[in-house]
Every structure is written in structure tokens, then in C-alpha cells.
Amino acid sequence: MSQVIFAEREDQIHETGGDKPFRISCDKQSLAGAVSQRACVFCGSRVVLYPIADALHLIHGPIGCASYTWDIRGALSSGPELHRYSFSTDLGETDVIFGGEGKLTRALDELIPLHQPQAAFVYSTCMVGLIGDDINAVCRKAEERHGIPVIPVMSEGFKGNKRAGYYAACNALFRLVGSGDISDIPPMAVNLLGDFNLAGEIWIIREYLERMGVSVVANVTGDGRVAQMQRAHGAALNLVQCSGSTMELAKMMQETYGIPFKRVSYLGVEDMAQALYDVAEFFGSDEAMEKAKELVREELGRIYPRLMELRESLEGKRAALYVGGAFKAFSLIKSFRLLGMKVVLAGSQTGTEEDYQELASICEPGTVIVDDANPLELMTYLIEKDVDVFVGGVKERPIAHKLGIGFVDHNHERKLALEGFVGMLNFAEEVAATALSPVWRFTPRRARRRLEAV
Amino acid sequence: MKNNLAKKHDYVSSTNACKACMPLGACIAFKGIEGCVPFLHGSQGCATYMRRYLISHYREPVDIASSALGEGEAVFGGGPNLKAGLVNVINKYQAKAVGIATTCLTETIGDNVPAIVREFLAEAVLEGSCTEMPALIHAATPSYAATHMEGFYAAVAATVAQLAEPGPRHEGINLLPGLISPADIRHLLEVAGDFGLEATLLPDYSRPLDAPASEAYEILPEGGTPLAAIKAMGGARASLALGWTPASQDAGRDLAERCGVPLHSPGLPLGLRASDELFAVLEEISGRPIPDKHVEERGRLLDAMVDGHKYLSGKRAVVYGEQDLVIGLSAFLAEIGITPVLCASGGRALNFGEKVHEFCDGLTRETPRVEAGIDFYRIAEISRELKPDLFVGHSKGYRMAREQGAPLVRVGMPIHDRIGGSRILHLGYRGAQQLYDRLVNAVLAQKQADSDVGYGYL
């Protein structure tokens, strides 16, 4: 392996198809000094809870954590937009010395009457964990004073990696579940877990389900509302998309309320169709199944001609992907196959061993699988595998662009819907927009190769 | 004239901050030192969030290492992780310097970075091809103490304090700008060069944060102020400090007191008067008259100011951002006939109000209102009452401007809803010219958008 790989990280990288049996080490603390692409516990919690649009999201800590997360995501709301504000207690030096509980109390007392949220989430940051503010007590008292749920999110940045933040968020969400009236919920009703309504994606999925006669009780958490979460225990099934972030909640709901869950993905035509069939099958409804098949036929018919056109130009190009959760990677690999492209590198920030095992099993021989990568490793493999299009998030973009490689944004900041059948078309159009741009002819690395080829 | 506004609401919380935290500024400064990797001593999230923030503005790779502290280190101290992280970053990046900035976490647990670094230097055995120990610079940047502007100055001051040495004397000058754009840095170096001056500009992130397309991903981007040049800053014939620097983070004063380098502090050369001041200082230091090229540029600027004056006269603007930039922008707006009716910043450093009033005195029709330590929620509230004709500041004011139906002229950092934030030129006659054109054109575009007629000839 190339010399840029840290010895400590060798067991977090695997190339499929060799004589080595698959083994990958993951879910570890990031290596100091390695410029990990990962964030922290706070980030994990913020990602999950962020789209609940009628809640107050108050970040208890110095200003940075709030500044860097202000309105950066693409989660849309059909109503209130409180989630797009960035609230912070903006702790200063004296708060660090004398404690921030008083300031947190005053902040809640001024913000709740001003914005009238349905609930408040109070995020604990690194420093709050250290100075020992009892945010549980502050929240409990504020809840009594204001008559809305005021929920502490134990998301001190240093307390693990992003996954620990997901867990903290699920715990916070679970405090809402179970308190609402569920008497009017129809039998064929589901919750959508792990969808963040980026660019309105949850609206696409809800429309599909409605066409099948299935209702949605709670969007967890895209276009989310507190009252929906409170009624979530009235659904018959939990559909878990981003399993890394919301599987814990699904498990808690199964244990406490006996609600089963299914892992689904709405990315790519195969997985999208499968998700709809799974729902129909779960409810044992022939009618729903018929409607699902009809829907898939209709939607596919609408996008297929254009997809095949794009495939013609994209056939044979090589793709790499580095995403937050590993589950998303499966769908992306299938999507690229549909476009006639080959995935040569697949990695994630927070995959589990089972995720990677499954990933390895569907990848072609010679695919590099990597956990918790950094710019050096990504750069090395992008060049080595001669990638044409790289799928990642904002931090991965300049790596691709510097190497003269096309880039597609597939993280929470994107403003383009990629779910559902229309999403597959959007994805294909974006892949084509970058892969087919003439700009790569002129970028130094490719330009030199063209010269050499002549 | 007095602004007849409702009494200020004293919110204890912040809603939509008009500032970021100290380590962010430190990272930008460290990116401007040759071969330097910024290193945040704290939990992993800080480095990642700041990378993301800077990448979205500069659209360049910004590798920031972290000591990635976990719960154990938060309790028992981050020293071992800092040392392990330094070994990793030095070996893999072949860094010539590592800029270590603390975070709220490590400041609160009380990690003594200078002591840890001393221990590290005593213990360190480097492997691989990196045989020489890089310069290890450390800046105290507790996020709860100030803003990114102050973090920037703190890192520059730390660099000078730790690397610059008194003498030997040489003919070069030191240029210490504020937090300006890569385009500004390039322009300042050009101007100094035109006066025949060899300038050490610290920090110089003009190439690391605005690099040309290249063959490969540069692990350590070329460019940045060379370490040898920083070391020699103590022997320069003069220092020119262009921002308005917080007193405790004043690298120019340190060079004056410790190394006897005479300090000139003309402020940020934003607009006609401030640029005149810079050019006058350069004339004085170099003993040469202003080169014709710049005399011409000044003349062209003045000509444009005449051509466009009626479009701007009496217009009212809300200006926000880092304090030094807002002071400079206010001075510029005042001299071109726009009243900066609100000058706002999330920071609390500098004698902000005094400076704004000094520059606007006698030029504006209303007395500018100055707000330090403010957030965008409050800026928007006040703006709704003031009804400005335009907003001048970075991208974070976009929603406010959109709601209030006034154009936003983007300056400073972060610009993350447009391309080219790195290439906005603010400084000197040329920068003033470019800003001037953009301001007038924003007003003209709004005039057309608001018009029922759609005049195509204005």
C-alpha cells in the first residue's frame, strides 16, 4: 500500500478480490493528526434533530458550534422554519468560570416566548460537559415554566464519534414519542425514519406512499414536527433509511411499542421500487402491491428514455464514493451500474463491520473499501483508480477538483433531490453535468495524459 | 441627527451569529505560512467544521489536523494525543511548520500547550523522510474569549513572537494586514514591489487558499510566508500594520518593542482616503514618489466616483462583519456618499464606534449607529426600522437582505453563495474601484428591478 497510509489505519482499508479475506476495523476514534473527514458527537446529534422545523434548537456553548451549523443544510420545511435559525448561549469567559446554567435559563426564557416553539432541544457542547452545567435540571425547570418539552441532548463533542451523537439524538427524540393522541391513525400507516427532506425528498416519498394508500404519521426528522413525533407510536411500521442515524430509535420503538422496522433506501430505481414493494408486502395488501407496481412502471417509464441517453455517454466511466453512512453506498453503487459506470472506491465515515461486509460483497474485485478516510488516502486512491466522478460532501469536493475529477455532492448540504425516481434522474443529470464537462480536457493532469496519448 | 429607534433589546442569547470562533481565524493565518499545517488541539469536530467552513469560502482544500480528543483525554489531559498527532502530521505532511491552536475544550481543561510542545521536542524521534523538526507555533485561541478576527491576529502575533528574531538589519519591510482576501494580498505585494520595497507579508495565504489548477492535490500547497522571512522580520526597516489590531495581539508592536522595528499603522487601505494614507506611508518608507501606475489608478477611481456620485448620493447602507473590515468599509461608504446607517459586528474588540464616527464625520447625513457584540437577528430587527437601500457584508446577511428586498454587496468572508470570494479585491485604489463599481451597479440593478418601465438606459 502507498506510503501515505498511516500504519495505524491499515486495517481500516481493504481491497476486494485479493487473497486476503475481508476484514475491516471501524467505529474507532479518529487518529490524531490524520485530518479525518469526520466531525464529532455534537455534529451527529445536530444532523439528526436539525430538520424538526417547529422546535427551538439551542446550542449551549461558545459561539463556534452554532456558527458552523447555521443554515448549512438542505432540509426543507412545508411550514415553520425555526430550524434554519442558529440559537446559542454564546458562552463567554465568565460563563466558563462561573458556570453557564444561569445564562441557559435566561436564554430559554427569552427565546421560547419569542419564537413559541412546540419543543426545545438544548445541545450540550464540549465545554459544557467540562464545566459541568446540569442541563438536565435547567431543562426540567424550563419545561415546567413554559409548558413545552425542553429536551437536553447530551452531545458533548469529545464523547465519542458522530455515531454517539446519533444515539444522543435518538434518546432525545424518544422522549417525545408516545405522548400524542393516536386514535385517528389509519391501519396502513408508517413513520419515515432517517430521511432529512433534503431539497424536499420526503415529499416525493410521501406522495408515492399516498398513491399506494399508505399514510405517514411522522417524518423523522425531515420536515418534522414535534406533534408528529409525539404520535409516532401510532404507526404500524417504521421505515428506516439512514440506519446509522435512526436505527437506535427504531429499536427503542420496537421494544417499547412493538413497532417493527424495515431498512429501506429511496436512492436509485431498484432500491426505491423495493422499498415500496416491501411496504405493500408488510401490510399484506394486494391492492397496495398492484398500485406500487403501477407506480414504478409509470415513474420508470417517465425517466427511462433520458437515463438511457445519459448512459450512452457515461458508459465505462469510473466512480468513487465517500459518504457519511455506509448504507447509502449500496444504493449509489447500483445507481452507477444503471448508468453503465463502475465503482472503484467506496468508503464511509461511520460504517459498521456488517455494512462494510455487505459493501464488499456487492463490489467488483479491485474495489477499495475504506473507513474514516482522510485527504491523503482519498487523493491516493482517486489517482490510482483513475476516477472520473467522485461522490462525497463539501470537504471532499476540493480534493476531486484539484485532481481534475468530476464531483457530485451527496451529503446533507445538497440542494438537489436525489431520492425517488425523479431523484435518480437528477443524480444522473448531475453525474453527466460534471463528467461530460469539457473542463477536464484542460486541467493539468488530464491535459498531460492527452498529450502523452497523441 | 439621531436615529429614532426603539431601545435596544438586551438578548442574552445569540441568534444567527455575526462572528465565528477564534480557532477559525488562527487556521486562516496558519495557512499563510509556508509549509504550515494548521492543527487544532481539541475534539475532532472543530477541525472538520472549520475545514468545511473555509472550503465553502475559498473553494480550496483546507487540511486542518486535530488531536481528536475523546472523553478520556478530556479528563486526563490532551498531551499524549497532541504529541501523537504531531508525529502523524509531521511525518505524513512533511510539514515545515505546524500551527497549533487551542480550542474551548483544551483551554478549559487547562492543557499547557507550550509545555507539551517542549516535552514533545525533547522526546520526539521522527521517522520517515521528515528529518528536520518543523517550527511548532502555538496560539491560545479559546473560542469563548473572542471572535475569529481576534483568533487571526492572535495567531499572527504568536508567530511573530515565537519566530521573529531581533536583527540582523535588512532593507525589507514587514506588511501585517488584517483578515483580507487572497486577491488583496496579491495586490499589496504588487504595490510594495512597485515602490521597490521587498515586503514580508504575514500571513500570505494568497496562493495556499487560491491556488491555480495543478497536476495533483498538493498535500502542502506551495506559497505562504517563508519561515526564514518571518525570522528576519525582526531586522526589517519598518513594519506596516494594516488592520486595526487588538492591543493584546499586536504583532507590529511586538516587533517594535522587542526588535526596534518602527511601526506604521495606517489602518486598512479601504477607499480613497485610507489608500492615500497607505501610499503616503510607502512614499515615506521607500523615499520614492507614488509610481505613475498608481497615480493613474487613483485618478481613474476619482473619475468613476464623479461619474457615479448621483446614483449613490444619500443612499443608506447596513454594514456588518469583522470589526476592522467594517471600520474600513464605513470610511469608504462615507466618502462616496453612502451613509452607513448601521455598522455592526459580533465582536467586541477595538474602539469600533470611535473609529467609525471619526471616518464618517462631516461626510454622512446621519450619524452611523454602531453595534458591537451583535447577532444577525438583532441586525435584521434594526435594519427593518432603518430601511437601508443596501447591505454590505458577507454571505451570512443574505436572508436578511432578501427579506427586506434590498441588494447585498458581498465583501469579506465567508462568501459561500457565490463563486470567487477569494478574488474579491477590497484594498487600494484598485480595490476601491472594483468595490465602487459593484456598489453602483447593485443600486442600478435594484432600480431596474423595482421599475415598472424597465429602462434599459440609465
PDB file of C-alpha atoms in Angstrom, chain A residues 3-8 29-40 42-43 46 58 62-64 67-73 81 84-93 96 103 106-107 110-111 114-115 126-127 130-131 157-160 375-376 379 383 394-395 397-399 402-403 413 443-445 448, chain B residues 10-17 19-22 24 37 39 43-46 48-53 55-56 59-71 73-74 81 84-86 88-89 92-93 104-106 108-109 142-146 211-219 376-377 396-397 399 403:
ATOM      1  CA  GLN A   3       3.190   5.253   1.898  1.00  0.00           C
ATOM      2  CA  VAL A   4       0.541   7.842   2.657  1.00  0.00           C
ATOM      3  CA  ILE A   5      -1.417   5.256   4.616  1.00  0.00           C
ATOM      4  CA  PHE A   6      -0.919   5.509   8.350  1.00  0.00           C
ATOM      5  CA  ALA A   7       0.267   2.222   9.844  1.00  0.00           C
ATOM      6  CA  GLU A   8      -2.417   2.631  12.498  1.00  0.00           C
ATOM      7  CA  GLN A  29     -11.859   7.157  17.471  1.00  0.00           C
ATOM      8  CA  SER A  30     -10.217   9.069  14.626  1.00  0.00           C
ATOM      9  CA  LEU A  31      -6.445   9.044  14.544  1.00  0.00           C
ATOM     10  CA  ALA A  32      -4.892  12.206  15.950  1.00  0.00           C
ATOM     11  CA  GLY A  33      -3.206  14.270  13.269  1.00  0.00           C
ATOM     12  CA  ALA A  34      -4.767  12.326  10.410  1.00  0.00           C
ATOM     13  CA  VAL A  35      -7.142  15.079   9.153  1.00  0.00           C
ATOM     14  CA  SER A  36     -10.180  12.825   9.387  1.00  0.00           C
ATOM     15  CA  GLN A  37     -13.190  13.788   7.292  1.00  0.00           C
ATOM     16  CA  ARG A  38     -15.357  13.137  10.337  1.00  0.00           C
ATOM     17  CA  ALA A  39     -16.932  15.547  12.760  1.00  0.00           C
ATOM     18  CA  CYS A  40     -17.982  14.991  16.374  1.00  0.00           C
ATOM     19  CA  PHE A  42     -22.454  17.266  18.549  1.00  0.00           C
ATOM     20  CA  CYS A  43     -22.456  17.067  14.754  1.00  0.00           C
ATOM     21  CA  ARG A  46     -27.356  18.198  15.181  1.00  0.00           C
ATOM     22  CA  LEU A  58     -30.464  25.936  21.266  1.00  0.00           C
ATOM     23  CA  PRO A  62     -19.281  29.093  22.858  1.00  0.00           C
ATOM     24  CA  ILE A  63     -20.340  30.506  19.513  1.00  0.00           C
ATOM     25  CA  GLY A  64     -18.379  28.271  17.115  1.00  0.00           C
ATOM     26  CA  SER A  67     -21.806  29.463  13.710  1.00  0.00           C
ATOM     27  CA  TYR A  68     -20.608  26.473  11.744  1.00  0.00           C
ATOM     28  CA  THR A  69     -24.030  24.811  11.667  1.00  0.00           C
ATOM     29  CA  TRP A  70     -26.185  27.828  10.829  1.00  0.00           C
ATOM     30  CA  ASP A  71     -28.467  27.030   7.912  1.00  0.00           C
ATOM     31  CA  ILE A  72     -25.920  24.927   6.087  1.00  0.00           C
ATOM     32  CA  ARG A  73     -28.223  22.007   5.351  1.00  0.00           C
ATOM     33  CA  GLU A  81     -38.652  27.385   9.567  1.00  0.00           C
ATOM     34  CA  ARG A  84     -32.971  27.470   9.951  1.00  0.00           C
ATOM     35  CA  TYR A  85     -32.089  29.810  12.798  1.00  0.00           C
ATOM     36  CA  SER A  86     -28.946  29.272  14.800  1.00  0.00           C
ATOM     37  CA  PHE A  87     -29.516  29.790  18.518  1.00  0.00           C
ATOM     38  CA  SER A  88     -26.681  29.737  21.001  1.00  0.00           C
ATOM     39  CA  THR A  89     -25.984  30.713  24.567  1.00  0.00           C
ATOM     40  CA  ASP A  90     -22.711  32.134  23.175  1.00  0.00           C
ATOM     41  CA  LEU A  91     -20.815  31.395  26.369  1.00  0.00           C
ATOM     42  CA  GLY A  92     -18.055  33.800  27.266  1.00  0.00           C
ATOM     43  CA  GLU A  93     -15.122  33.699  29.605  1.00  0.00           C
ATOM     44  CA  VAL A  96     -16.779  29.255  31.743  1.00  0.00           C
ATOM     45  CA  LYS A 103     -27.341  32.045  31.020  1.00  0.00           C
ATOM     46  CA  ARG A 106     -32.303  33.163  30.688  1.00  0.00           C
ATOM     47  CA  ALA A 107     -31.773  32.161  27.055  1.00  0.00           C
ATOM     48  CA  GLU A 110     -36.326  34.822  26.226  1.00  0.00           C
ATOM     49  CA  LEU A 111     -36.325  32.522  23.201  1.00  0.00           C
ATOM     50  CA  LEU A 114     -40.306  34.994  21.386  1.00  0.00           C
ATOM     51  CA  HIS A 115     -40.486  32.067  18.955  1.00  0.00           C
ATOM     52  CA  CYS A 126     -17.615  20.107  24.649  1.00  0.00           C
ATOM     53  CA  MET A 127     -17.176  22.861  27.109  1.00  0.00           C
ATOM     54  CA  LEU A 130     -16.374  20.038  31.163  1.00  0.00           C
ATOM     55  CA  ILE A 131     -17.710  22.852  33.311  1.00  0.00           C
ATOM     56  CA  GLY A 157     -18.237  16.770  21.088  1.00  0.00           C
ATOM     57  CA  PHE A 158     -15.473  14.725  22.645  1.00  0.00           C
ATOM     58  CA  LYS A 159     -17.653  11.891  23.943  1.00  0.00           C
ATOM     59  CA  GLY A 160     -17.057   9.567  21.021  1.00  0.00           C
ATOM     60  CA  PRO A 375      -7.491  13.662   2.182  1.00  0.00           C
ATOM     61  CA  LEU A 376      -4.170  11.859   1.702  1.00  0.00           C
ATOM     62  CA  MET A 379      -6.194  11.509  -3.105  1.00  0.00           C
ATOM     63  CA  ILE A 383      -5.404   8.834  -8.774  1.00  0.00           C
ATOM     64  CA  VAL A 394     -18.275  19.578   0.802  1.00  0.00           C
ATOM     65  CA  LYS A 395     -14.940  18.553   2.330  1.00  0.00           C
ATOM     66  CA  ARG A 397     -15.100  18.465  -3.259  1.00  0.00           C
ATOM     67  CA  PRO A 398     -11.775  20.316  -3.435  1.00  0.00           C
ATOM     68  CA  ILE A 399      -9.892  17.022  -3.385  1.00  0.00           C
ATOM     69  CA  LYS A 402      -7.760  19.706  -7.532  1.00  0.00           C
ATOM     70  CA  LEU A 403      -7.157  16.363  -9.191  1.00  0.00           C
ATOM     71  CA  GLU A 413     -25.794  20.260   2.371  1.00  0.00           C
ATOM     72  CA  THR A 443      -6.960  20.539 -16.257  1.00  0.00           C
ATOM     73  CA  PRO A 444      -3.251  19.765 -15.972  1.00  0.00           C
ATOM     74  CA  ARG A 445      -3.345  16.053 -15.129  1.00  0.00           C
ATOM     75  CA  ARG A 448      -0.823  15.932 -19.914  1.00  0.00           C
TER      76      ARG A 448
ATOM     77  CA  ASP B  10     -30.713  43.055  25.522  1.00  0.00           C
ATOM     78  CA  TYR B  11     -30.900  39.488  24.373  1.00  0.00           C
ATOM     79  CA  VAL B  12     -28.770  37.185  26.468  1.00  0.00           C
ATOM     80  CA  SER B  13     -28.701  34.529  23.750  1.00  0.00           C
ATOM     81  CA  SER B  14     -27.293  34.754  20.248  1.00  0.00           C
ATOM     82  CA  THR B  15     -29.424  34.092  17.173  1.00  0.00           C
ATOM     83  CA  ASN B  16     -27.519  33.791  13.899  1.00  0.00           C
ATOM     84  CA  ALA B  17     -24.088  34.870  14.971  1.00  0.00           C
ATOM     85  CA  LYS B  19     -18.916  36.074  14.102  1.00  0.00           C
ATOM     86  CA  ALA B  20     -17.144  32.737  14.276  1.00  0.00           C
ATOM     87  CA  CYS B  21     -14.731  31.462  16.874  1.00  0.00           C
ATOM     88  CA  MET B  22     -11.057  32.200  17.467  1.00  0.00           C
ATOM     89  CA  LEU B  24     -11.063  29.595  12.702  1.00  0.00           C
ATOM     90  CA  VAL B  37      -0.339  22.638   8.653  1.00  0.00           C
ATOM     91  CA  PHE B  39      -3.538  21.834  13.930  1.00  0.00           C
ATOM     92  CA  SER B  43     -12.084  17.342  19.608  1.00  0.00           C
ATOM     93  CA  GLN B  44     -12.344  16.199  16.009  1.00  0.00           C
ATOM     94  CA  GLY B  45     -15.463  18.218  15.215  1.00  0.00           C
ATOM     95  CA  CYS B  46     -13.796  21.626  15.469  1.00  0.00           C
ATOM     96  CA  THR B  48     -13.896  19.302  10.486  1.00  0.00           C
ATOM     97  CA  TYR B  49     -16.417  22.112  10.877  1.00  0.00           C
ATOM     98  CA  MET B  50     -13.775  24.754  10.268  1.00  0.00           C
ATOM     99  CA  ARG B  51     -12.441  22.905   7.238  1.00  0.00           C
ATOM    100  CA  ARG B  52     -15.947  22.788   5.853  1.00  0.00           C
ATOM    101  CA  TYR B  53     -16.492  26.482   6.548  1.00  0.00           C
ATOM    102  CA  ILE B  55     -13.613  25.189   1.961  1.00  0.00           C
ATOM    103  CA  SER B  56     -17.018  26.675   1.197  1.00  0.00           C
ATOM    104  CA  ARG B  59     -13.107  26.515  -2.626  1.00  0.00           C
ATOM    105  CA  GLU B  60      -9.680  25.094  -1.983  1.00  0.00           C
ATOM    106  CA  PRO B  61      -8.536  22.113   0.055  1.00  0.00           C
ATOM    107  CA  VAL B  62      -8.054  23.177   3.652  1.00  0.00           C
ATOM    108  CA  ASP B  63      -6.416  20.406   5.605  1.00  0.00           C
ATOM    109  CA  ILE B  64      -6.640  21.050   9.322  1.00  0.00           C
ATOM    110  CA  ALA B  65      -5.329  18.374  11.648  1.00  0.00           C
ATOM    111  CA  SER B  66      -6.821  17.645  15.033  1.00  0.00           C
ATOM    112  CA  SER B  67      -5.668  15.981  18.194  1.00  0.00           C
ATOM    113  CA  ALA B  68      -9.106  14.300  18.090  1.00  0.00           C
ATOM    114  CA  LEU B  69      -9.591  14.243  21.845  1.00  0.00           C
ATOM    115  CA  GLY B  70     -12.043  11.800  23.348  1.00  0.00           C
ATOM    116  CA  GLU B  71     -13.584  11.530  26.752  1.00  0.00           C
ATOM    117  CA  GLU B  73      -8.257  12.826  27.185  1.00  0.00           C
ATOM    118  CA  ALA B  74     -10.793  15.441  28.245  1.00  0.00           C
ATOM    119  CA  ASN B  81      -2.876  12.938  21.775  1.00  0.00           C
ATOM    120  CA  ALA B  84       0.842  11.582  18.721  1.00  0.00           C
ATOM    121  CA  GLY B  85      -0.998  13.887  16.356  1.00  0.00           C
ATOM    122  CA  LEU B  86       2.108  15.985  15.795  1.00  0.00           C
ATOM    123  CA  ASN B  88       1.472  11.833  12.410  1.00  0.00           C
ATOM    124  CA  VAL B  89       1.049  15.191  10.775  1.00  0.00           C
ATOM    125  CA  LYS B  92       2.686  12.411   6.555  1.00  0.00           C
ATOM    126  CA  TYR B  93       2.594  16.055   5.554  1.00  0.00           C
ATOM    127  CA  CYS B 104     -12.519  25.867  24.085  1.00  0.00           C
ATOM    128  CA  LEU B 105     -12.104  22.256  25.168  1.00  0.00           C
ATOM    129  CA  THR B 106      -8.350  22.328  25.695  1.00  0.00           C
ATOM    130  CA  THR B 108     -10.958  24.733  29.683  1.00  0.00           C
ATOM    131  CA  ILE B 109      -9.164  21.569  30.743  1.00  0.00           C
ATOM    132  CA  PRO B 142     -10.162  29.899  23.470  1.00  0.00           C
ATOM    133  CA  SER B 143     -13.366  30.033  21.463  1.00  0.00           C
ATOM    134  CA  TYR B 144     -15.301  31.607  24.309  1.00  0.00           C
ATOM    135  CA  ALA B 145     -12.981  34.580  24.640  1.00  0.00           C
ATOM    136  CA  ALA B 146     -13.314  36.419  21.333  1.00  0.00           C
ATOM    137  CA  ALA B 211      -4.131  28.142  -5.952  1.00  0.00           C
ATOM    138  CA  PRO B 212      -4.021  27.561  -9.694  1.00  0.00           C
ATOM    139  CA  ALA B 213      -5.190  24.221 -11.068  1.00  0.00           C
ATOM    140  CA  SER B 214      -2.346  21.773 -10.731  1.00  0.00           C
ATOM    141  CA  GLU B 215      -1.280  18.254 -11.615  1.00  0.00           C
ATOM    142  CA  ALA B 216      -2.067  16.876  -8.209  1.00  0.00           C
ATOM    143  CA  TYR B 217      -3.572  17.559  -4.859  1.00  0.00           C
ATOM    144  CA  GLU B 218      -0.791  19.447  -3.130  1.00  0.00           C
ATOM    145  CA  ILE B 219      -0.515  17.945   0.309  1.00  0.00           C
ATOM    146  CA  PHE B 376     -27.977  38.815  12.782  1.00  0.00           C
ATOM    147  CA  TYR B 377     -31.335  38.534  14.480  1.00  0.00           C
ATOM    148  CA  LYS B 396     -24.483  35.447   6.149  1.00  0.00           C
ATOM    149  CA  GLY B 397     -26.598  38.551   5.591  1.00  0.00           C
ATOM    150  CA  ARG B 399     -31.542  36.066   4.174  1.00  0.00           C
ATOM    151  CA  GLU B 403     -36.473  39.537   3.341  1.00  0.00           C
TER     152      GLU B 403
END
